[in-house]
Amino acid sequence: MDEQLEENLKKISTWKRIFFMLIFAAIGGLVRMLVWAVILLQIASVLFTGAANENVLRFGRNLSLYTYHILTFLTFNTDTLPYPFSEWAITEELKLPEPKKRQK
């Protein structure tokens, strides 16, 4: 048991992952603030125009995908580093349900 623990503690890959997990935990906090900005912008858009802003919808969807990628990395469900340490296209390949059609 002690040998296994010692071996695990000496693995560079484990420490690199922990380092990146800390970075993405901080990035996730910043993304959450952006999500709140999207929420407030959409509320304002609906109040003033009666419809959600399409540009903000796309941005919010991308933020959702990025958050999902970060969370899958933090929970060890993927070993692929999220953007900016990998291509954005990898994050875009993650599948979320299609947004429902909006009535105007």
XYZ file of N, CA and C in Angstrom:
312
model
N 0.832 -1.198 0.000
C 0.000 0.000 0.000
C 0.872 1.254 0.000
N 1.877 1.291 0.877
C 2.746 2.456 0.944
C 3.542 2.622 -0.346
N 3.924 1.512 -0.965
C 4.661 1.582 -2.227
C 3.781 2.166 -3.328
N 2.525 1.747 -3.351
C 1.585 2.260 -4.357
C 1.363 3.753 -4.165
N 1.184 4.181 -2.927
C 0.994 5.598 -2.633
C 2.226 6.392 -3.042
N 3.381 5.887 -2.699
C 4.625 6.575 -3.049
C 4.782 6.682 -4.563
N 4.441 5.611 -5.257
C 4.526 5.613 -6.720
C 3.561 6.634 -7.320
N 2.346 6.681 -6.779
C 1.355 7.645 -7.268
C 1.788 9.086 -7.008
N 2.402 9.310 -5.863
C 2.858 10.662 -5.522
C 4.024 11.118 -6.401
N 4.762 10.196 -6.948
C 5.917 10.536 -7.784
C 5.561 10.728 -9.260
N 4.343 10.402 -9.641
C 3.943 10.531 -11.042
C 3.810 12.006 -11.420
N 4.563 12.412 -12.417
C 4.487 13.786 -12.916
C 3.105 14.047 -13.513
N 2.540 13.055 -14.193
C 1.237 13.247 -14.854
C 0.142 13.583 -13.836
N 0.222 12.990 -12.662
C -0.772 13.283 -11.623
C -0.665 14.732 -11.175
N 0.542 15.204 -10.951
C 0.744 16.580 -10.504
C 0.394 17.584 -11.600
N 0.666 17.233 -12.867
C 0.271 18.112 -13.966
C -1.247 18.231 -14.023
N -1.929 17.102 -13.848
C -3.394 17.138 -13.880
C -3.931 17.995 -12.737
N -3.387 17.837 -11.550
C -3.824 18.642 -10.406
C -3.604 20.125 -10.688
N -2.463 20.457 -11.284
C -2.163 21.848 -11.650
C -3.220 22.390 -12.618
N -3.513 21.620 -13.676
C -4.515 22.060 -14.644
C -5.909 22.094 -14.036
N -6.209 21.212 -13.121
C -7.506 21.231 -12.450
C -7.678 22.527 -11.655
N -6.619 22.973 -10.995
C -6.692 24.235 -10.259
C -6.916 25.410 -11.206
N -6.215 25.395 -12.344
C -6.391 26.458 -13.337
C -7.833 26.487 -13.830
N -8.366 25.296 -14.176
C -9.716 25.271 -14.729
C -10.789 25.497 -13.675
N -10.504 25.233 -12.433
C -11.446 25.590 -11.372
C -11.577 27.116 -11.297
N -10.439 27.820 -11.438
C -10.463 29.287 -11.437
C -11.158 29.824 -12.689
N -10.839 29.244 -13.855
C -11.497 29.666 -15.093
C -12.999 29.429 -14.995
N -13.395 28.314 -14.401
C -14.814 28.016 -14.230
C -15.524 29.084 -13.424
N -14.854 29.626 -12.413
C -15.437 30.714 -11.629
C -15.659 31.962 -12.472
N -14.707 32.277 -13.342
C -14.861 33.426 -14.242
C -16.001 33.192 -15.239
N -16.095 31.967 -15.734
C -17.153 31.639 -16.687
C -18.521 31.778 -16.024
N -18.624 31.389 -14.758
C -19.897 31.544 -14.047
C -20.331 33.005 -13.990
N -19.368 33.912 -13.810
C -19.705 35.342 -13.815
C -20.217 35.767 -15.191
N -19.592 35.249 -16.245
C -20.062 35.559 -17.593
C -21.462 35.013 -17.835
N -21.755 33.838 -17.284
C -23.092 33.265 -17.425
C -24.127 34.190 -16.792
N -23.802 34.748 -15.643
C -24.729 35.696 -15.015
C -24.925 36.932 -15.880
N -23.864 37.393 -16.542
C -23.997 38.529 -17.454
C -24.932 38.171 -18.609
N -24.803 36.958 -19.141
C -25.686 36.496 -20.217
C -27.133 36.460 -19.721
N -27.327 35.939 -18.525
C -28.675 35.868 -17.959
C -29.288 37.266 -17.868
N -28.530 38.209 -17.330
C -29.046 39.574 -17.173
C -29.297 40.240 -18.523
N -28.408 40.016 -19.499
C -28.614 40.571 -20.837
C -29.876 40.003 -21.489
N -30.102 38.717 -21.312
C -31.286 38.103 -21.910
C -32.562 38.592 -21.229
N -32.520 38.764 -19.928
C -33.685 39.319 -19.223
C -33.996 40.714 -19.742
N -32.952 41.540 -19.884
C -33.149 42.895 -20.403
C -33.680 42.849 -21.833
N -33.136 41.959 -22.642
C -33.584 41.843 -24.030
C -35.050 41.449 -24.109
N -35.448 40.488 -23.288
C -36.850 40.051 -23.289
C -37.765 41.166 -22.786
N -37.338 41.885 -21.771
C -38.167 42.967 -21.240
C -38.336 44.106 -22.242
N -37.249 44.467 -22.948
C -37.301 45.631 -23.834
C -37.745 45.311 -25.250
N -37.444 44.115 -25.742
C -37.786 43.791 -27.136
C -38.813 42.678 -27.252
N -39.046 41.952 -26.179
C -39.996 40.851 -26.226
C -39.410 39.548 -26.733
N -38.103 39.530 -27.046
C -37.458 38.310 -27.558
C -36.022 38.237 -27.063
N -35.532 37.013 -26.980
C -34.139 36.816 -26.595
C -33.226 37.247 -27.740
N -32.074 37.771 -27.397
C -31.088 38.206 -28.385
C -30.368 36.985 -28.957
N -30.379 36.823 -30.280
C -29.791 35.643 -30.925
C -28.270 35.563 -30.704
N -27.594 36.693 -30.731
C -26.134 36.690 -30.515
C -25.794 36.239 -29.096
N -26.560 36.727 -28.155
C -26.331 36.342 -26.760
C -26.708 34.873 -26.558
N -27.722 34.387 -27.291
C -28.076 32.966 -27.220
C -26.894 32.089 -27.642
N -26.270 32.445 -28.774
C -25.115 31.662 -29.248
C -23.956 31.730 -28.253
N -23.716 32.928 -27.726
C -22.637 33.080 -26.755
C -22.917 32.255 -25.501
N -24.161 32.286 -25.047
C -24.549 31.504 -23.868
C -24.400 30.010 -24.107
N -24.746 29.568 -25.307
C -24.587 28.148 -25.649
C -23.111 27.753 -25.631
N -22.259 28.607 -26.195
C -20.823 28.324 -26.174
C -20.282 28.302 -24.747
N -20.755 29.213 -23.914
C -20.346 29.197 -22.503
C -20.796 27.904 -21.824
N -22.001 27.450 -22.154
C -22.504 26.201 -21.584
C -21.639 25.021 -22.000
N -21.282 24.972 -23.280
C -20.401 23.900 -23.762
C -19.051 23.934 -23.062
N -18.509 25.140 -22.930
C -17.202 25.290 -22.293
C -17.265 24.866 -20.825
N -18.328 25.267 -20.131
C -18.510 24.864 -18.735
C -18.616 23.345 -18.625
N -19.361 22.758 -19.539
C -19.508 21.296 -19.562
C -18.146 20.620 -19.766
N -17.354 21.143 -20.686
C -16.026 20.566 -20.927
C -15.140 20.698 -19.680
N -15.171 21.852 -19.047
C -14.387 22.046 -17.824
C -14.824 21.052 -16.752
N -16.135 20.911 -16.565
C -16.633 20.008 -15.525
C -16.296 18.554 -15.819
N -16.356 18.148 -17.093
C -15.987 16.769 -17.408
C -14.504 16.535 -17.161
N -13.684 17.554 -17.374
C -12.255 17.424 -17.072
C -12.030 17.366 -15.556
N -12.687 18.249 -14.814
C -12.494 18.294 -13.360
C -12.975 17.024 -12.665
N -13.961 16.349 -13.245
C -14.495 15.135 -12.637
C -13.881 13.860 -13.222
N -12.781 14.021 -13.964
C -12.031 12.897 -14.532
C -12.812 12.106 -15.580
N -13.836 12.718 -16.175
C -14.587 12.047 -17.228
C -13.921 12.197 -18.587
N -12.952 13.085 -18.690
C -12.147 13.230 -19.893
C -10.735 13.633 -19.498
N -9.799 13.244 -20.335
C -8.414 13.665 -20.134
C -8.046 14.802 -21.070
N -8.964 15.190 -21.935
C -8.716 16.266 -22.889
C -8.836 17.602 -22.178
N -7.764 18.370 -22.229
C -7.782 19.687 -21.607
C -8.730 20.608 -22.363
N -9.538 21.379 -21.653
C -10.393 22.359 -22.326
C -9.567 23.497 -22.939
N -10.225 24.289 -23.780
C -9.622 25.485 -24.352
C -9.118 26.371 -23.217
N -8.013 27.007 -23.261
C -7.098 27.316 -24.343
C -5.949 26.317 -24.494
N -5.993 25.213 -23.776
C -4.917 24.237 -23.860
C -5.186 23.170 -24.918
N -6.313 23.271 -25.584
C -6.629 22.439 -26.742
C -7.450 23.304 -27.689
N -7.713 22.796 -28.855
C -8.469 23.554 -29.853
C -9.919 23.756 -29.407
N -10.487 24.905 -29.762
C -11.881 25.182 -29.433
C -12.802 24.174 -30.105
N -12.391 23.664 -31.260
C -13.225 22.704 -31.997
C -13.516 21.454 -31.168
N -12.596 21.070 -30.297
C -12.827 19.903 -29.432
C -13.994 20.184 -28.488
N -14.056 21.388 -27.957
C -15.173 21.763 -27.088
C -16.464 21.828 -27.891
N -16.381 22.355 -29.117
C -17.582 22.453 -29.952
C -18.137 21.085 -30.319
N -17.294 20.045 -30.342
C -17.738 18.699 -30.689
C -18.574 18.048 -29.588
N -18.500 18.576 -28.376
C -19.317 18.038 -27.295
C -20.785 18.264 -27.634
N -21.586 17.304 -27.319
C -22.990 17.377 -27.711
C -23.872 17.824 -26.555
N -24.613 18.878 -26.787
C -25.673 19.320 -25.896
C -26.974 19.229 -26.682
N -28.084 19.121 -26.007
C -29.352 19.107 -26.744
C -29.502 20.379 -27.572
N -30.127 20.253 -28.713
C -30.378 21.419 -29.556
C -31.342 22.358 -28.844
N -31.127 23.663 -29.001
C -32.055 24.595 -28.361
C -33.425 24.503 -29.008
N -34.441 24.719 -28.196
C -35.799 24.678 -28.749
C -36.022 25.904 -29.614
N -36.894 25.767 -30.592
C -37.204 26.880 -31.493
C -37.968 27.952 -30.733
N -37.580 29.172 -30.950
C -38.198 30.307 -30.272
C -39.376 30.823 -31.071
N -40.443 31.137 -30.370
C -41.589 31.768 -31.024
C -41.393 33.268 -30.985
N -41.717 33.904 -32.080
C -41.544 35.361 -32.135
C -42.848 36.071 -31.981
